[in-house]
PDB file of C-alpha atoms and ligand atoms in Angstrom:
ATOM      1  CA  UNK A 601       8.619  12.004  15.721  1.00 93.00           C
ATOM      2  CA  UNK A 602       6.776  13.408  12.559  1.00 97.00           C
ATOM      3  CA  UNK A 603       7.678  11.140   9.527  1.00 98.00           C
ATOM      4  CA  UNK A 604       5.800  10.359   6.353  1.00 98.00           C
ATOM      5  CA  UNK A 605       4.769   6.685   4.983  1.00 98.00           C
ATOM      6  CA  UNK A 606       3.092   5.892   1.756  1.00 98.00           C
ATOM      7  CA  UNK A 607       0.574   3.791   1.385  1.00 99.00           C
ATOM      8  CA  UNK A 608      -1.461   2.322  -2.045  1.00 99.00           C
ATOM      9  CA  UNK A 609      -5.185   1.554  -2.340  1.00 99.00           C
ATOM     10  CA  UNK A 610      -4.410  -2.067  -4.381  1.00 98.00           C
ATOM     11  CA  UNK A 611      -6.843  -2.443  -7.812  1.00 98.00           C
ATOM     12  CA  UNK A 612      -9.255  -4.716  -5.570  1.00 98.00           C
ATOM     13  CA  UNK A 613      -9.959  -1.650  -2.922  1.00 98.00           C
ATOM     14  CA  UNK A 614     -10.498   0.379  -5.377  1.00 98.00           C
ATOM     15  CA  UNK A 615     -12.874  -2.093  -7.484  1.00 98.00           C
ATOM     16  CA  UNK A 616     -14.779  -2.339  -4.224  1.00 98.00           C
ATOM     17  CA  UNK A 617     -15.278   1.183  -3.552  1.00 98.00           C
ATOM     18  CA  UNK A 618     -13.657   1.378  -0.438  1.00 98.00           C
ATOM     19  CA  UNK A 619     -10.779   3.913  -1.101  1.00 98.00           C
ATOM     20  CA  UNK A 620     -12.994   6.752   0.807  1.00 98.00           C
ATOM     21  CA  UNK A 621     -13.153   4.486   4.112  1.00 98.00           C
ATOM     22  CA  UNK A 622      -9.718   3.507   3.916  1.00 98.00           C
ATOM     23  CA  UNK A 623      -8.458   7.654   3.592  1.00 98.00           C
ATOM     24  CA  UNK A 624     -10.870   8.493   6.382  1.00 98.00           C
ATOM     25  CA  UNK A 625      -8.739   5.634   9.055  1.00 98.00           C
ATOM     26  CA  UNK A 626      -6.031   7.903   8.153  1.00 98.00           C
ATOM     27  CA  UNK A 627      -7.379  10.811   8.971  1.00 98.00           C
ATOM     28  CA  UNK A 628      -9.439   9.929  11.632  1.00 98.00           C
ATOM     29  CA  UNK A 629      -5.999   8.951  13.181  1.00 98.00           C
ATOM     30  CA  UNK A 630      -4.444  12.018  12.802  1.00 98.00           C
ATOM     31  CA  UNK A 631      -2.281  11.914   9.698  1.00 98.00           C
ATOM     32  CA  UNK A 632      -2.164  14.656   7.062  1.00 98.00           C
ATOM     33  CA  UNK A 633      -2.689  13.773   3.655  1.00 98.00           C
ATOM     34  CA  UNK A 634       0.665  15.490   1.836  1.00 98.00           C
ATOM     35  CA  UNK A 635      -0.003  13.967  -1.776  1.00 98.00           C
ATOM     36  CA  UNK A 636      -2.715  11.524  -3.084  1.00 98.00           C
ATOM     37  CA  UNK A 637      -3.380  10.784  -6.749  1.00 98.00           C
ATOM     38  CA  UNK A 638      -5.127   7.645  -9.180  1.00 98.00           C
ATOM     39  CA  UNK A 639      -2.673   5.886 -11.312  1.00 98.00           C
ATOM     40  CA  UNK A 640      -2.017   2.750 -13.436  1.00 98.00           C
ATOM     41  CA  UNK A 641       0.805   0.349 -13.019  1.00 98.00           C
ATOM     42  CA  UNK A 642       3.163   0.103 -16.144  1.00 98.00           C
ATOM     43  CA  UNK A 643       4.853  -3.195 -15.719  1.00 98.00           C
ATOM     44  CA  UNK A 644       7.752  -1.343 -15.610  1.00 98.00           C
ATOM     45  CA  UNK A 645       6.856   0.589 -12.565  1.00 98.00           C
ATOM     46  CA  UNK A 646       5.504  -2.494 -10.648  1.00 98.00           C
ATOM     47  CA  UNK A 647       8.745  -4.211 -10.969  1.00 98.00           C
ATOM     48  CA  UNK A 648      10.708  -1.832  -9.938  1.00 98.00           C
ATOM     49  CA  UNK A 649       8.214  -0.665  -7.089  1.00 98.00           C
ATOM     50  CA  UNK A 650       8.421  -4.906  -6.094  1.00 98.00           C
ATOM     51  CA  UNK A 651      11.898  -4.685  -7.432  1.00 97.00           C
ATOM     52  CA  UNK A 652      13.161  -6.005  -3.130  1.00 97.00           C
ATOM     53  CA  UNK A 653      10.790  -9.258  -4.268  1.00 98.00           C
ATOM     54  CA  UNK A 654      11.996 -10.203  -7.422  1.00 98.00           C
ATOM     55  CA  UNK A 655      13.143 -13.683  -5.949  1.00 98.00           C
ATOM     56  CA  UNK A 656      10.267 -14.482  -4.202  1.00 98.00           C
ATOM     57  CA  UNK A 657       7.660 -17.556  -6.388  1.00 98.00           C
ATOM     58  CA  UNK A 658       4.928 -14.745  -5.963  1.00 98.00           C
ATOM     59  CA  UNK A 659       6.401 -11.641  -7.815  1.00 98.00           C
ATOM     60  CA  UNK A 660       4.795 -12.640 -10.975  1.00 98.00           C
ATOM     61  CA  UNK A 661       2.184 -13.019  -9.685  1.00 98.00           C
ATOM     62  CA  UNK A 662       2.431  -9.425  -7.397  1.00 98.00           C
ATOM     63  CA  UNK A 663       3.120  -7.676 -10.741  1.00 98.00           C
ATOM     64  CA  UNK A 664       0.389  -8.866 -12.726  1.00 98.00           C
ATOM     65  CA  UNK A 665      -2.022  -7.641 -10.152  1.00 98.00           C
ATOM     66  CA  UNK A 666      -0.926  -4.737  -9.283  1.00 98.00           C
ATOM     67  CA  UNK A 667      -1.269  -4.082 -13.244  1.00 98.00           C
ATOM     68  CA  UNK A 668      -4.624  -5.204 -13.238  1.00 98.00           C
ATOM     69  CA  UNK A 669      -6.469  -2.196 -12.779  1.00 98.00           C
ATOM     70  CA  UNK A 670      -6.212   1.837 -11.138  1.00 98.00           C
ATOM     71  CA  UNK A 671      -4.598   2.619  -7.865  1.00 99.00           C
ATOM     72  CA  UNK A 672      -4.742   5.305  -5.212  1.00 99.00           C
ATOM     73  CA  UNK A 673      -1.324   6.074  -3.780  1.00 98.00           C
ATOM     74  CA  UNK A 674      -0.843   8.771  -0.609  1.00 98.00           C
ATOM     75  CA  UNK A 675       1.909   9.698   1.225  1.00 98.00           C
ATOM     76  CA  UNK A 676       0.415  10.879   4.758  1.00 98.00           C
ATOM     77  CA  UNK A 677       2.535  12.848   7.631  1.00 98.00           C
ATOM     78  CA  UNK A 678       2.497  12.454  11.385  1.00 98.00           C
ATOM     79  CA  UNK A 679       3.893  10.857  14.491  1.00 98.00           C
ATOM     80  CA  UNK A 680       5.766   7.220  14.049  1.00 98.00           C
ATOM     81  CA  UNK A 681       4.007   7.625  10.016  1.00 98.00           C
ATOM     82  CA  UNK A 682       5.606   4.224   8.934  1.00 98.00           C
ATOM     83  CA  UNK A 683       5.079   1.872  12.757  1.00 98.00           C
ATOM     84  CA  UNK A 684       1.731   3.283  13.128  1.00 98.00           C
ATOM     85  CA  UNK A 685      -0.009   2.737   9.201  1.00 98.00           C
ATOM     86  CA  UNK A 686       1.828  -0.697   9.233  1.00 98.00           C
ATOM     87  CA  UNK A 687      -0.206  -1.444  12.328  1.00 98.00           C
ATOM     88  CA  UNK A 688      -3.431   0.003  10.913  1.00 98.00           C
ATOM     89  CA  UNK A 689      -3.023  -2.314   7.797  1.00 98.00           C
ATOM     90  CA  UNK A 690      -2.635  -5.174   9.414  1.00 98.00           C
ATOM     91  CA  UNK A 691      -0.835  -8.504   8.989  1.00 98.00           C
ATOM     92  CA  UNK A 692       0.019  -9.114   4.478  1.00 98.00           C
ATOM     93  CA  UNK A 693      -2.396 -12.134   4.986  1.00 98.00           C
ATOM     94  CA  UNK A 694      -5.724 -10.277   5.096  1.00 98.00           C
ATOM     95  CA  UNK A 695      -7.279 -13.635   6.363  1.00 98.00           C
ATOM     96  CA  UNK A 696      -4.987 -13.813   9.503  1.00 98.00           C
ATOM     97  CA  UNK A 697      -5.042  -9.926  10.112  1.00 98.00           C
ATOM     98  CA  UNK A 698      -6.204  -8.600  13.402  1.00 98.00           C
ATOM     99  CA  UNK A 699     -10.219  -7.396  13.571  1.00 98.00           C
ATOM    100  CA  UNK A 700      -9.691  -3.412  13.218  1.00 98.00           C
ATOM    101  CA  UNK A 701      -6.840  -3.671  10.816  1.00 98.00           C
ATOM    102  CA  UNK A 702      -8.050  -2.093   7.240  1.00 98.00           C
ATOM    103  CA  UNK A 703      -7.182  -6.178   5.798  1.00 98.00           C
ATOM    104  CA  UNK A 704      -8.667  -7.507   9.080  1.00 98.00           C
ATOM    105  CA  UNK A 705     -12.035  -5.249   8.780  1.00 98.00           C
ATOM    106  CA  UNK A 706     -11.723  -5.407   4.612  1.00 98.00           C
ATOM    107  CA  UNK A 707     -10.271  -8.701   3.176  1.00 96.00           C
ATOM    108  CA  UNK A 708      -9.536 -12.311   2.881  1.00 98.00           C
ATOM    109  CA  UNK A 709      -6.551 -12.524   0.412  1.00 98.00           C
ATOM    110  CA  UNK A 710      -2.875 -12.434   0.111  1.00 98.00           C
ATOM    111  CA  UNK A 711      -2.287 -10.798  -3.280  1.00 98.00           C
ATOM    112  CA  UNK A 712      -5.269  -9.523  -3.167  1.00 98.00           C
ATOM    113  CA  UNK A 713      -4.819  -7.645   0.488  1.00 98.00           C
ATOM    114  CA  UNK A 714      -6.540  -4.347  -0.560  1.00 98.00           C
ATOM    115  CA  UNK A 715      -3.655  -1.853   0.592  1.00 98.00           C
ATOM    116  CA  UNK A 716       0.117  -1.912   0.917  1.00 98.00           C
ATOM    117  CA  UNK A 717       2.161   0.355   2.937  1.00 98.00           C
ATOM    118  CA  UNK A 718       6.186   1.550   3.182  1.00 98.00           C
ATOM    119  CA  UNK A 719       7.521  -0.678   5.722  1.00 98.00           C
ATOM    120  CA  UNK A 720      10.586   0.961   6.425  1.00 98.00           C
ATOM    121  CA  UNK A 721      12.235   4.687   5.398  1.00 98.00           C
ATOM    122  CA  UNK A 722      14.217   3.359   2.556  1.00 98.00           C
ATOM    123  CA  UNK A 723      11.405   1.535   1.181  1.00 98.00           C
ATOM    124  CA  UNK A 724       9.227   4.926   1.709  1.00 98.00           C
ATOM    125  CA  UNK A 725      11.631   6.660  -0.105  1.00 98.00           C
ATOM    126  CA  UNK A 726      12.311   4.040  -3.140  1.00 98.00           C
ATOM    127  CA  UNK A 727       8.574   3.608  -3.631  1.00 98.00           C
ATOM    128  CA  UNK A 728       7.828   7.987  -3.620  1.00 98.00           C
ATOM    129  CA  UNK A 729      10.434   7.713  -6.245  1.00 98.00           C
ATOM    130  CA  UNK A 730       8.769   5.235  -8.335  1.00 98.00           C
ATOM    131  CA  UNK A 731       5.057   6.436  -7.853  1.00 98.00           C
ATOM    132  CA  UNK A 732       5.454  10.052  -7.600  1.00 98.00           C
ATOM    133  CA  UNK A 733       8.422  10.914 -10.261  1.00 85.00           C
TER     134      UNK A 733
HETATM  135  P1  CMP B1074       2.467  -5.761  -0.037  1.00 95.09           P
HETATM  136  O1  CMP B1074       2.306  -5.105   1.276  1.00 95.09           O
HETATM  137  O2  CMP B1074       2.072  -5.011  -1.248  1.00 95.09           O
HETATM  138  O3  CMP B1074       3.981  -6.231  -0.249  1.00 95.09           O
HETATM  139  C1  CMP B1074       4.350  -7.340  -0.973  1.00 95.09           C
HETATM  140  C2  CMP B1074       3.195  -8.164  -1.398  1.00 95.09           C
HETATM  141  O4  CMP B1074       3.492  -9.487  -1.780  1.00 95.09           O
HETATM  142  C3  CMP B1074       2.218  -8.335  -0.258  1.00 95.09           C
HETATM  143  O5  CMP B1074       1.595  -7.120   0.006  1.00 95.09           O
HETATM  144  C4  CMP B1074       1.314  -9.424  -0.800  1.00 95.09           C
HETATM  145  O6  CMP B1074       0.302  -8.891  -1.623  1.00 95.09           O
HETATM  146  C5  CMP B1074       2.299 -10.209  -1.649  1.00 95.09           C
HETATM  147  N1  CMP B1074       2.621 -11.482  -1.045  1.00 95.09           N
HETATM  148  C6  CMP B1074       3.292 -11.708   0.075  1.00 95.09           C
HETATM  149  N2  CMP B1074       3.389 -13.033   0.316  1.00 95.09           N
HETATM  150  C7  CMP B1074       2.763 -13.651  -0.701  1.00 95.09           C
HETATM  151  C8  CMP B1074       2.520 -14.991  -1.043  1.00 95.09           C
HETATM  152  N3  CMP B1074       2.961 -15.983  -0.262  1.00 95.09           N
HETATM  153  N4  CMP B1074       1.841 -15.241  -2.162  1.00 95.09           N
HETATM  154  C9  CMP B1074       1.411 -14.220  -2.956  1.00 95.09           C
HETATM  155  N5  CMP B1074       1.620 -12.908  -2.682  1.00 95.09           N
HETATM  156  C10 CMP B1074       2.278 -12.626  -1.569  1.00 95.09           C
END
């Protein structure tokens, strides 16, 4: 089933240079890239883009970072998009994510977890909206 997911290089990927290795595992995989650009946050944006976490003790916390610095967001295209990038992410705890997982292979933090990605087609489609209006 061909679907499209979106997925954001955080401000610590790209402060570590590693937004070339992490587009390659997507294309190495199979996906096509459909859109990709560099951006900064507004507060605005992140809040809305986190908008589903607004309860949570951490989303001040999720905003501020995401605000910190520029971003790389994609949406990519091809079979099971969303299951499949989820899986090549790894688990939101980049400490407890699987070896071969971009956190796993990249990262140690939680806020700080170097990529997020749509989990679901609703959030796909809320979070185009917000990045790519
Ligand atoms: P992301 O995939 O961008 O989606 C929501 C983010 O919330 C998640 O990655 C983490 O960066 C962050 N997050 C989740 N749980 C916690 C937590 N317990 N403390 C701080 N940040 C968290």
């Amino acid at each position: 089933m061909t679907e499209q997911s979106l997925f954001i290089v955080k401000p610590d990927g790209v402060e570590r240079k590693i937004v070339g290795q992490i587009i390659s595992r997507f294309e190495n995989k199979g996906f096509r890239i459909v859109k990709l650009k560099m951006l900064t946050f507004t507060k605005e944006m992140a809040e809305e883009f986190y908008s589903i976490h607004k309860s949570k003790p951490f989303f001040g916390e999720l905003v501020s970072f995401i605000i910190s610095g520029r971003v790389v967001v994609a949406v990519i295209e091809g079979n099971n998009a969303i299951a499949t990038t989820r899986l090549m992410v790894g688990s939101t705890k980049s400490f407890e994510a699987q070896p071969g997982s971009i956190r796993g292979d990249f990262g140690l933090g939680i806020t700080d977890n170097i990529i997020h990605a749509s989990d679901s087609k609703e959030s796909f489609e809320k979070e185009v909206s917000v990045v790519f209006k």
